[in-house]
């Protein structure tokens, strides 16, 4: 069955960096575009970034462009999110999420999420 | 980009129908048919309920339906059941390969 499992979260000081990982299994990872979506505590969902199935293109929300970098290693079936210069407002659960099909814009599988807490 | 506008909360009794609206602009909801809806129970990952404005993934009950008119999309839940109590989020393609979510609606089943 399709599974995506995030890791790498924790408590980080403001200004520091963090890299999140997402291990995928149960599907042909290299055939699917992948997203990161975050959710601040008690708040709504916020789309963060998407990367094409082959890593050739990456797109970001305005709120994170320049500080976040999405990447993937198809040989390891793993998606990454590098977060630099962490801010208080980056505190959130970060979800790894699969784009259902390249002809549409929706998400059919989500991980359980990983919590990032920015605090001094 | 500002989040799509959804009512913060709605409620209904078992068996009733409720409709959740999602209002955007001509640059997102009104410009594309790529509207999706997600259900999220507390401390759980979101679940896809509707895609392409009005299509249901396999496994989603036909009590859930979606529609779109102009800059507003809607999710209707008919025959409300206790397990439908959750947060619901709309999402739209917003151009230049980006997505935009709504602020979320907390649905209470009375």
Coordinates of C-alpha atoms in Angstrom, one line a residue, chain B residues 11-97:
Chain B
X11 CA -23.4 22.6 12.0
X12 CA -26.1 20.2 11.1
X13 CA -28.2 17.4 12.6
X14 CA -27.8 13.8 11.5
X15 CA -29.6 13.2 8.2
X16 CA -29.6 16.8 7.2
X17 CA -27.6 18.4 4.3
X18 CA -24.9 21.0 4.7
X19 CA -23.0 23.0 2.1
X20 CA -19.6 24.5 2.7
X21 CA -18.6 27.4 0.4
X22 CA -15.1 28.3 -0.8
X23 CA -14.7 31.7 -2.4
X24 CA -11.6 32.8 -4.3
X25 CA -10.9 35.0 -7.3
X26 CA -10.6 34.6 -11.1
X27 CA -6.9 33.8 -10.5
X28 CA -7.7 30.6 -8.7
X29 CA -11.1 29.1 -8.1
X30 CA -12.7 31.0 -11.0
X31 CA -9.9 30.4 -13.4
X32 CA -9.5 26.6 -13.2
X33 CA -11.6 23.5 -12.5
X34 CA -8.8 22.3 -10.2
X35 CA -10.7 22.6 -6.9
X36 CA -10.3 19.8 -4.4
X37 CA -11.7 19.3 -0.9
X38 CA -10.1 17.6 2.1
X39 CA -11.5 16.2 5.3
X40 CA -9.4 16.3 8.4
X41 CA -10.2 14.6 11.7
X42 CA -8.4 15.8 14.8
X43 CA -4.7 14.9 14.8
X44 CA -5.1 13.0 11.5
X45 CA -3.8 13.6 8.0
X46 CA -6.2 15.2 5.5
X47 CA -8.2 12.9 3.2
X48 CA -9.1 13.8 -0.4
X49 CA -12.9 13.9 -0.8
X50 CA -13.5 15.8 -4.1
X51 CA -11.1 16.6 -7.0
X52 CA -11.6 18.6 -10.2
X53 CA -14.4 20.5 -8.5
X54 CA -17.0 17.7 -8.7
X55 CA -15.3 14.3 -8.9
X56 CA -15.2 11.7 -6.1
X57 CA -12.3 9.4 -5.5
X58 CA -13.2 5.7 -5.2
X59 CA -14.1 4.9 -1.6
X60 CA -15.7 8.3 -0.8
X61 CA -19.4 8.0 -0.1
X62 CA -21.7 9.6 -2.7
X63 CA -23.2 11.7 0.1
X64 CA -20.3 14.0 -0.7
X65 CA -20.6 16.1 -3.8
X66 CA -18.8 19.2 -5.2
X67 CA -19.7 22.0 -7.5
X68 CA -18.4 25.3 -8.7
X69 CA -19.9 28.5 -10.1
X70 CA -17.7 31.5 -10.9
X71 CA -15.3 32.2 -8.1
X72 CA -17.1 30.0 -5.6
X73 CA -16.8 26.3 -5.1
X74 CA -19.0 24.3 -2.8
X75 CA -19.0 21.0 -0.9
X76 CA -22.3 19.4 0.0
X77 CA -22.7 16.6 2.4
X78 CA -26.1 14.9 2.3
X79 CA -27.5 12.6 5.0
X80 CA -25.1 13.9 7.6
X81 CA -23.5 11.3 9.8
X82 CA -21.7 11.6 13.1
X83 CA -18.4 10.6 11.5
X84 CA -18.6 13.5 9.1
X85 CA -17.7 15.8 12.0
X86 CA -14.3 17.2 11.0
X87 CA -12.5 20.1 9.5
X88 CA -12.9 20.6 5.8
X89 CA -10.5 22.5 3.5
X90 CA -10.9 23.5 -0.1
X91 CA -7.9 23.9 -2.3
X92 CA -7.5 25.4 -5.7
X93 CA -4.8 25.6 -8.4
X94 CA -3.6 29.2 -8.3
X95 CA -1.5 29.4 -11.4
X96 CA 2.3 29.1 -11.9
X97 CA 2.2 25.6 -10.5

